[in-house]
Short mmCIF file of C-alpha atoms and ligand atoms in Angstrom, two decimals:
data_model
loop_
_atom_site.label_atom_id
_atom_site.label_comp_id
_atom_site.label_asym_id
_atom_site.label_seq_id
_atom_site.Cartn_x
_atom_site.Cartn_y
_atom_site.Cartn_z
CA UNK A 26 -4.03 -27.07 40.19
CA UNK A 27 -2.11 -24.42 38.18
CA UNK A 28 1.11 -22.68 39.21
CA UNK A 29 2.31 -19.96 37.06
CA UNK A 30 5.90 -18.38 36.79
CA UNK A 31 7.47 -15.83 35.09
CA UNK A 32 11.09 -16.63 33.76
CA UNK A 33 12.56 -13.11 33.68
CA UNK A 34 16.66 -13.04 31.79
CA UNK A 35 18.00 -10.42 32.44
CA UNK A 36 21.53 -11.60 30.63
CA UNK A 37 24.63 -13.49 31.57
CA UNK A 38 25.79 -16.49 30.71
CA UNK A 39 22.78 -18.90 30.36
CA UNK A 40 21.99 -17.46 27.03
CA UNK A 41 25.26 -16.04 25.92
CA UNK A 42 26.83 -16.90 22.16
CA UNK A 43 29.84 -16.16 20.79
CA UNK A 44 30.77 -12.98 18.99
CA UNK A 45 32.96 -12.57 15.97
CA UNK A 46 36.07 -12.15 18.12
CA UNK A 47 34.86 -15.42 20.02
CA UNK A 48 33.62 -13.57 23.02
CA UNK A 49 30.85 -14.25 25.41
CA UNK A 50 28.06 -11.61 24.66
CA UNK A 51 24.24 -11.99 25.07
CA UNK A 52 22.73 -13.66 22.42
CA UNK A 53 20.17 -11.83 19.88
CA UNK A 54 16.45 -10.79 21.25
CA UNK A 55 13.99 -14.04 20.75
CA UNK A 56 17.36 -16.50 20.68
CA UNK A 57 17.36 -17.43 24.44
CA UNK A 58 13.42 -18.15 24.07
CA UNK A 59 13.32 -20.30 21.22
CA UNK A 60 16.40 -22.42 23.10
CA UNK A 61 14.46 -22.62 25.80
CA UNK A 62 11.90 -24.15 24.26
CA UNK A 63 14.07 -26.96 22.30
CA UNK A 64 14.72 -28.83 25.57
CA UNK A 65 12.23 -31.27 26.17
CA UNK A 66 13.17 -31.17 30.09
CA UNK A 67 11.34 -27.75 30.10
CA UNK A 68 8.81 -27.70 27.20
CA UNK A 69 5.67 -30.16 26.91
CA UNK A 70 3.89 -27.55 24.83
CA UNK A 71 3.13 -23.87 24.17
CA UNK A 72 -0.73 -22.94 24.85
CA UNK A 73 -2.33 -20.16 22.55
CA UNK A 74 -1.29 -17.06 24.72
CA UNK A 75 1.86 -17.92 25.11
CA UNK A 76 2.22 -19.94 28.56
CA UNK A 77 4.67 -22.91 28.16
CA UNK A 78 3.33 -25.91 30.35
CA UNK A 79 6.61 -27.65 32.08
CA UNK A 80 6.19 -31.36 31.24
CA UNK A 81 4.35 -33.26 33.76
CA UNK A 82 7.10 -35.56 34.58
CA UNK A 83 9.39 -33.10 35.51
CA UNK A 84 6.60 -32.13 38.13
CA UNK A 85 6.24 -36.37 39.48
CA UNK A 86 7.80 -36.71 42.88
CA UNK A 87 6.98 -33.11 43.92
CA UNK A 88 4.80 -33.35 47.26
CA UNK A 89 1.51 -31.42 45.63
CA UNK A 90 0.91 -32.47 42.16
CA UNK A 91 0.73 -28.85 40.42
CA UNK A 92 0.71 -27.89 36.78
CA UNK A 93 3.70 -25.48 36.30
CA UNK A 94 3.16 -23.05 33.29
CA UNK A 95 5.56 -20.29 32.55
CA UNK A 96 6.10 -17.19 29.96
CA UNK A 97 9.35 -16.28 28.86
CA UNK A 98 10.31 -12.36 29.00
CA UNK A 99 13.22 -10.93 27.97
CA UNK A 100 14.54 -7.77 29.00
CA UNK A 101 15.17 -5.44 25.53
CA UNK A 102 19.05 -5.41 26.01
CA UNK A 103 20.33 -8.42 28.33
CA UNK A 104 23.38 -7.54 29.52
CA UNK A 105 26.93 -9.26 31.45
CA UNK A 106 26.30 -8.86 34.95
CA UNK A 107 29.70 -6.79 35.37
CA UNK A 108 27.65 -4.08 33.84
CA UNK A 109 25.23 -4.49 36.44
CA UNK A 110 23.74 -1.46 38.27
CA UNK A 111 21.56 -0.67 41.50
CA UNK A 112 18.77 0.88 39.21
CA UNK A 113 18.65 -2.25 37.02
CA UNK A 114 17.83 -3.82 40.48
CA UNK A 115 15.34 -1.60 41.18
CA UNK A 116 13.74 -2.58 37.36
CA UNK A 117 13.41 -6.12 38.18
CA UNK A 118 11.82 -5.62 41.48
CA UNK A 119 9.25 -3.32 39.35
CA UNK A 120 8.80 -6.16 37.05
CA UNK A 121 8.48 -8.53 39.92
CA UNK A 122 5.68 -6.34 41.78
CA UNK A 123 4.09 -4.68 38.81
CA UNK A 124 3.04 -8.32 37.52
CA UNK A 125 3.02 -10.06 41.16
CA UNK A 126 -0.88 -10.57 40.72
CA UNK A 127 -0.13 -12.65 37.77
CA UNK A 128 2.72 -15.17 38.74
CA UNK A 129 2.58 -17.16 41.48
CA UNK A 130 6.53 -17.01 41.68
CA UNK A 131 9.28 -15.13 39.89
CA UNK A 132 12.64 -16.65 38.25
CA UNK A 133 15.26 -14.26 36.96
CA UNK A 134 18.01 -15.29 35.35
CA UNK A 135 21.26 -13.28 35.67
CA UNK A 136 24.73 -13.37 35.25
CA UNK A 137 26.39 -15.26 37.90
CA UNK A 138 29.20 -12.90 38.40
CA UNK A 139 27.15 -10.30 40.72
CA UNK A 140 24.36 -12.21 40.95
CA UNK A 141 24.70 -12.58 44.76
CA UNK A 142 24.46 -8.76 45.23
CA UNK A 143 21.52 -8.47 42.93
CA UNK A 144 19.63 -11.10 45.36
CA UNK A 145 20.72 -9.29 48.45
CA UNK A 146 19.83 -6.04 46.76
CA UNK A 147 16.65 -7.23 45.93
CA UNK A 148 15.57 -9.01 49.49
CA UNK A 149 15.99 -4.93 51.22
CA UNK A 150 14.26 -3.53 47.66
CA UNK A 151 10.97 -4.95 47.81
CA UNK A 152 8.33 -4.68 50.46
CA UNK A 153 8.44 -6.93 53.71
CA UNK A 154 5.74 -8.41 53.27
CA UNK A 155 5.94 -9.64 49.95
CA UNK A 156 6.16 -13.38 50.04
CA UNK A 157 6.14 -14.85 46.71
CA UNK A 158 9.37 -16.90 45.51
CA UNK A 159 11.68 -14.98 43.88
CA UNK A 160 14.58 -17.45 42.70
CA UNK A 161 17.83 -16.13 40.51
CA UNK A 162 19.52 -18.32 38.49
CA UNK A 163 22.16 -18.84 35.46
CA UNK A 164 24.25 -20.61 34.11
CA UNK A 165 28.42 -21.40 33.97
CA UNK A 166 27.60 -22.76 30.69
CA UNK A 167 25.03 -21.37 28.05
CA UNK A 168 22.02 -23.06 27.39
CA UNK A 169 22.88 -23.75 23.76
CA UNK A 170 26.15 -25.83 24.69
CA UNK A 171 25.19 -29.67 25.10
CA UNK A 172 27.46 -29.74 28.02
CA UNK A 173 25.37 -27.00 30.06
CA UNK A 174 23.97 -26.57 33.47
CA UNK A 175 21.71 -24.01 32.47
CA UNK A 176 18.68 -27.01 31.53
CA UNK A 177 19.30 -28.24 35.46
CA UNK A 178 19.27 -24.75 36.92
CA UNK A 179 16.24 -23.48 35.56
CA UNK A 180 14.35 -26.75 35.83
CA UNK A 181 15.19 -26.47 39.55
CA UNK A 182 14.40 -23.27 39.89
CA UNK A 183 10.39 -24.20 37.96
CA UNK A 184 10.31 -26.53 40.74
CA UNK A 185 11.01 -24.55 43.84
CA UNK A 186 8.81 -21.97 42.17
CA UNK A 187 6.12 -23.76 40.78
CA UNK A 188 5.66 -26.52 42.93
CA UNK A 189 7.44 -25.55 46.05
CA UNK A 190 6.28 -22.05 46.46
CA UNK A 191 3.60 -22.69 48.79
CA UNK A 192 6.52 -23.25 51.21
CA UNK A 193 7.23 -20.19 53.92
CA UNK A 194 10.91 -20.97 53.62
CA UNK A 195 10.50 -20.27 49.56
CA UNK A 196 8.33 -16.92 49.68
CA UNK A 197 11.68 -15.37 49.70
CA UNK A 198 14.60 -13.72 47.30
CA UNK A 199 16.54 -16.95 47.05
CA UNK A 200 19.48 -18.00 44.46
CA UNK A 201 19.21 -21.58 43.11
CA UNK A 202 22.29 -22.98 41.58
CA UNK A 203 23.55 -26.68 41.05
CA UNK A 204 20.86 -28.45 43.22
CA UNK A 205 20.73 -25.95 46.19
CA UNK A 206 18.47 -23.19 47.08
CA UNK A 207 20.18 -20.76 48.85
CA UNK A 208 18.85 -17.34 50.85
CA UNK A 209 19.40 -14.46 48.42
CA UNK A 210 21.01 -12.42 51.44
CA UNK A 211 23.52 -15.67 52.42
CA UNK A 212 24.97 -16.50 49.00
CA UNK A 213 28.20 -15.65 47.66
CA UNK A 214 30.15 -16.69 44.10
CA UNK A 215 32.77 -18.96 45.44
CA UNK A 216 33.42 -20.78 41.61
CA UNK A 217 34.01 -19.63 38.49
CA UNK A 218 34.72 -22.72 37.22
CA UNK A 219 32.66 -25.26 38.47
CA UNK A 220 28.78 -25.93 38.54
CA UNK A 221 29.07 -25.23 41.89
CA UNK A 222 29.69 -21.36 41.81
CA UNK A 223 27.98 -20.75 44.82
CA UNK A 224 27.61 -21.42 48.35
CA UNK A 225 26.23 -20.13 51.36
CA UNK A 226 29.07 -20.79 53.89
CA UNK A 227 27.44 -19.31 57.09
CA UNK A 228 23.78 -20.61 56.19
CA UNK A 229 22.81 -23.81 55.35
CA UNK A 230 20.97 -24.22 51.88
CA UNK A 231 17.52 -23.70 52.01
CA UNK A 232 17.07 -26.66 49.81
CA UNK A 233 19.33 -29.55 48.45
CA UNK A 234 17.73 -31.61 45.89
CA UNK A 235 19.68 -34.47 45.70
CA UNK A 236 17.65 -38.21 45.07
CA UNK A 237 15.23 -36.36 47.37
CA UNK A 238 14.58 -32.55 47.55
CA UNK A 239 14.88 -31.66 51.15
CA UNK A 240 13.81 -28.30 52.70
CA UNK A 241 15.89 -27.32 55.66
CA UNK A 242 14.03 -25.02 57.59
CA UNK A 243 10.35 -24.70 58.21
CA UNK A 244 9.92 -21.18 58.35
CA UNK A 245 11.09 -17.95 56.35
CA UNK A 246 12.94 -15.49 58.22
CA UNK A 247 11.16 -13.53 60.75
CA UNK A 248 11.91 -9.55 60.52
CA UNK A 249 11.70 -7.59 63.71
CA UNK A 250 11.21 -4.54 61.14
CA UNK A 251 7.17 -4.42 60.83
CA UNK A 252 7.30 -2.43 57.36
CA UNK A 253 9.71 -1.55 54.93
CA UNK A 254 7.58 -0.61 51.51
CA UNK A 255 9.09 -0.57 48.38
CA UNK A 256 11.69 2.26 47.19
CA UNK A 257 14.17 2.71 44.84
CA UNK A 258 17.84 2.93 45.14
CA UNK A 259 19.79 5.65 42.84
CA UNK A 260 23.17 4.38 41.36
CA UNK A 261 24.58 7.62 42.93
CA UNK A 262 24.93 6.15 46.32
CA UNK A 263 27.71 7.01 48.93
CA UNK A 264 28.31 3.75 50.36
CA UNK A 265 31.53 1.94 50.35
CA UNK A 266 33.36 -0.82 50.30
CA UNK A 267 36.26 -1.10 51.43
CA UNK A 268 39.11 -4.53 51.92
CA UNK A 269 41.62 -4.00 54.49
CA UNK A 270 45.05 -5.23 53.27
CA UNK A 271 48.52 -4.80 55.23
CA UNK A 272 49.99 -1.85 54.26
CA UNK A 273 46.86 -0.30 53.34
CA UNK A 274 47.41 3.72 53.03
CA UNK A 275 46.49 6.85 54.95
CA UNK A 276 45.57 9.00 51.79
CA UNK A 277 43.54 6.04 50.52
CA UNK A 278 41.52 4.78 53.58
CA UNK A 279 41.05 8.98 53.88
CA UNK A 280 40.07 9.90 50.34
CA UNK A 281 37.64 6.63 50.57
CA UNK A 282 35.65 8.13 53.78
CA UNK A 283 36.03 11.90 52.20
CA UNK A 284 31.85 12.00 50.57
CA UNK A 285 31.12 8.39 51.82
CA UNK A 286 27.63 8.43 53.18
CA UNK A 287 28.70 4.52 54.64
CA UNK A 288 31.74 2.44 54.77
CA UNK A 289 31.50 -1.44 54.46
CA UNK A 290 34.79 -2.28 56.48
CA UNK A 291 35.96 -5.88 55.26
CA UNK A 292 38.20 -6.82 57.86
CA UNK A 293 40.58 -9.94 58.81
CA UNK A 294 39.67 -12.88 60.82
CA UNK A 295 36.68 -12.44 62.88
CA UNK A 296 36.26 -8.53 62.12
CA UNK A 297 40.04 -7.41 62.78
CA UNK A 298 41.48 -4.27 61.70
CA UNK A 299 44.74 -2.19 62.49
CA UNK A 300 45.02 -0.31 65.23
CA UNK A 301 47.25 2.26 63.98
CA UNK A 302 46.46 5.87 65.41
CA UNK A 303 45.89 7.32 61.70
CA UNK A 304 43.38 4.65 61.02
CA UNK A 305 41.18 5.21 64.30
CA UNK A 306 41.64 8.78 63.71
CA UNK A 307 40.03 8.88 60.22
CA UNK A 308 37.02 6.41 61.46
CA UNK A 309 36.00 8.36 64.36
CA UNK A 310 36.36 11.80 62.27
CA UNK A 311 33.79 10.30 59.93
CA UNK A 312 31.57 9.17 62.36
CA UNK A 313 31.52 12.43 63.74
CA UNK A 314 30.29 13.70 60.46
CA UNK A 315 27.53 11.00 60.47
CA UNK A 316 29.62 8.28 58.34
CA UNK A 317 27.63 4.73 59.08
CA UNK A 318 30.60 1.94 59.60
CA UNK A 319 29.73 -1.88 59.17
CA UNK A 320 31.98 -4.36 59.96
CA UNK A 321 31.81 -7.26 57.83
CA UNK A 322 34.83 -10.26 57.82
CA UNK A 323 36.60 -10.96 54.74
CA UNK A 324 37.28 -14.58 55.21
CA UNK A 325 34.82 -16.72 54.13
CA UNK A 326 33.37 -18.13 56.96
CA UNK A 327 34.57 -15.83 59.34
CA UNK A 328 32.13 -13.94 61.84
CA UNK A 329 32.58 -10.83 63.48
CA UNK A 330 33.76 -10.84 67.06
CA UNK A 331 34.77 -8.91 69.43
CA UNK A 332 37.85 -11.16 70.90
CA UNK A 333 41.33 -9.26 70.05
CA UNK A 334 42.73 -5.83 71.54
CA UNK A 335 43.74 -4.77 68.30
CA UNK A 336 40.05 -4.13 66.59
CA UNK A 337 39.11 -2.87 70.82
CA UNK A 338 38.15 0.18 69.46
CA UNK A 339 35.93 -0.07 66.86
CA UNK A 340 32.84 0.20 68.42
CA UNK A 341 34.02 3.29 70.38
CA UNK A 342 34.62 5.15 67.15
CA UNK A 343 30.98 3.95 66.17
CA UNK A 344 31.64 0.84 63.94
CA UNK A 345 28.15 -1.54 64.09
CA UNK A 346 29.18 -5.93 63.56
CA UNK A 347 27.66 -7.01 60.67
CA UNK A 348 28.31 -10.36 62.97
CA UNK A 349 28.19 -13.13 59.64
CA UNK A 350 26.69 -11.11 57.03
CA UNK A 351 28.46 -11.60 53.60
CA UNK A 352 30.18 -8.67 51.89
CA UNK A 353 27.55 -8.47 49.11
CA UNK A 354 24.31 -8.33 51.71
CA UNK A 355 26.72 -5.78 53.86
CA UNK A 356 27.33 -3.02 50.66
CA UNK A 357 23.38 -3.56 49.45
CA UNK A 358 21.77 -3.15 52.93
CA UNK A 359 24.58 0.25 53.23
CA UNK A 360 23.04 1.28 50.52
CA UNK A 361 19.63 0.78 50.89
CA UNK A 362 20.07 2.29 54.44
CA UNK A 363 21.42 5.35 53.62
CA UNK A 364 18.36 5.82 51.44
CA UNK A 365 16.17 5.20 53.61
CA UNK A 366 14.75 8.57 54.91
CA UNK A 367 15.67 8.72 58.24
CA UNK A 368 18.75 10.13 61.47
CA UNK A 369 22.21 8.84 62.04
CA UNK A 370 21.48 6.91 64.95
CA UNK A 371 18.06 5.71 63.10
CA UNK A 372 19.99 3.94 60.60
CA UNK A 373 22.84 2.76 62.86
CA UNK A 374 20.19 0.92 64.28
CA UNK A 375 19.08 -1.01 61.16
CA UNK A 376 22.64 -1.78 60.27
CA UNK A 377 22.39 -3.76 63.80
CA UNK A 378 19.39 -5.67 63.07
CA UNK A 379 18.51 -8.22 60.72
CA UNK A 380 16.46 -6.82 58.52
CA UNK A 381 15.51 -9.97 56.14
CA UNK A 382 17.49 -13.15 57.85
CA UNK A 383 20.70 -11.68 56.33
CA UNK A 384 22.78 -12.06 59.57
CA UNK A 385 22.61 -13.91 62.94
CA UNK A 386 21.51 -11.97 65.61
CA UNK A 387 23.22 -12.68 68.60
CA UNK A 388 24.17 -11.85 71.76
CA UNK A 389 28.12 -10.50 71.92
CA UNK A 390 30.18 -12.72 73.95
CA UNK A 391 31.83 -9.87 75.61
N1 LIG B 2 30.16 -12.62 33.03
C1 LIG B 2 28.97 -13.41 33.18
C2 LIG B 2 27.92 -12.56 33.89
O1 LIG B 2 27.98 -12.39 35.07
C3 LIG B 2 29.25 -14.65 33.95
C4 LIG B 2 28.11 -15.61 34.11
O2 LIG B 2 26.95 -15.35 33.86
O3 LIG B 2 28.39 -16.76 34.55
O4 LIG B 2 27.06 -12.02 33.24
#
């Protein structure tokens, strides 16, 4: 049986070259293709209309025994992820539903730099009940250094597409990098350096391949949110993000709310903040004015709590937990909230549920 994939790159590093000044820039339309197709890992042979057929060995210990074929696109001007923009996410979800009848599962490669906000973006963009794989991947190296990961990361990610895809836990927006699959809405660049660059520190991997692939969890998430169609975000949103720091100033934290349609508060510890009189002032002011507030920790594995005096009266002044949702799902489900057409308390209400698996639902302990 056939399982067919479309390898969407979209830029960063995986098929950058060097400029004249000996900078990283994306590489010249066709380039990243032909690469592609000079590594024997991913190329047994190109078929008349294009399809490249993944070499059958590549496919051997996979439970089903599929064919994996794939087609290359490249978007017209790949770009470095730092340039990356909500309505360049809303492009690849078009991409990604406009051919879904086509591809049994969807790989696009990115820029690792804000690569974990273009999977959380994309896991509120498109419809609920879409439940192909969608996997993003790159590279720390580029594809045409010998020395690369990009070969490993994008024959992983043919795998969990191609031949895993049949899998609930896969039919997803996942990232794969260095052996793991990770939930798109979980991840977070942790490394520039290493081939590790991400990890998921408050959600174990979807996937490790190691001697053996293993699949952690037998189902996908399971949304209390019946259906959420497709629509687009504008880059002209009012959400915010914004990092607590000691000495933080009045005039800033106050000209940050001023036209903010939704503040992302990353906080200390397990969802601290100051209690100083000026601060809880400006909050509640906002959320008079309809402001949405999420609270989402800073620290890496920290979860949001409601333990300490100090951060007492956040909820009061109408601050929602994000609980352990990740700064990057926190600012992309902000701003795919406050598009969403509907009241103040409406949307309060979203921020408070898990929407697509991309926090832990629990009871407070207070
Ligand atoms: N600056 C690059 C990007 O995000 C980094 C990378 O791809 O690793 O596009």
């Amino acid at each position: 049986m056939e399982k067919r994939v479309l390898l969407y790159y979209t830029g960063g590093t995986i098929g950058m070259v060097l400029d004249d000044k000996g900078d990283l820039t994306p590489g010249k339309p066709g380039d990243f293709t032909k690469e592609v197709k000079r590594h024997p890992e991913l190329f047994e042979k190109e078929e008349e209309d294009g399809w490249i057929v993944l070499p059958q060995k590549a496919t051997d210990d996979c439970p089903s025994q599929y064919i994996v074929k794939y087609l290359i696109e490249e978007v017209e001007k790949p770009i470095d992820s730092s340039n990356m923009l909500p309505e360049e996410w809303n492009v690849i979800a078009e991409k990604i539903l406009y051919e879904a009848h086509k591809f049994d599962g969807f790989i696009v490669l990115h820029g690792t730099d804000t690569m974990a906000y273009t999977s959380s973006a994309l896991s509120f963009i498109l419809p609920n009940e879409f439940s192909k794989p969608v996997i993003l991947s790159g590279a720390q190296r580029t594809l045409f250094e010998p020395r690369s990961d990009a070969v490993e990361n994008i024959l992983g990610s043919l795998l969990m597409a191609g031949c895993y895809g049949y899998h609930p836990t896969i039919q997803q927006v996942s990232l794969f990098f260095d052996n793991k699959l990770f939930q798109g809405n979980r991840v977070t660049k942790f490394d520039s350096n290493s081939f590790e660059a991400f990890t998921s520190p408050k959600f174990k991997p979807l996937v490790e391949m190691g001697v053996d692939i293993t699949v952690n969890y037998t189902e996908r998430w399971c949304s209390t949110i019946c259906h959420t169609p497709y629509r687009p975000l504008g880059n002209d949103s009012d959400a915010r993000l914004l990092v607590l720091y000691p000495g933080i100033q009045e005039d800033f934290v106050r000209s940050a709310l001023e036209h903010a349609g939704g503040v992302v508060l990353a906080s200390f510890g397990s969802g601290n903040v100051p209690s100083f009189d000026w601060l809880q002032e400006a909050v509640k002011e906002a959320s008079k004015r309809e402001v949405l507030f999420l609270n989402c920790s800073q620290v890496f594995k920290g979860v949001v709590v409601p333990i300490y005096d100090v951060s007492s009266w956040l909820t009061e002044a109408g601050v929602v937990s994000g609980r352990d949702i990740t700064p990057e799902a926190a600012l992309t489900k902000m701003i795919w909230v406050l598009q969403e057409d509907l009241s103040y308390t409406e949307r309060k209400e979203l921020l408070e549920r898990s929407i697509r698996g991309e926090m832990t639902e629990m009871i407070d302990p207070k």
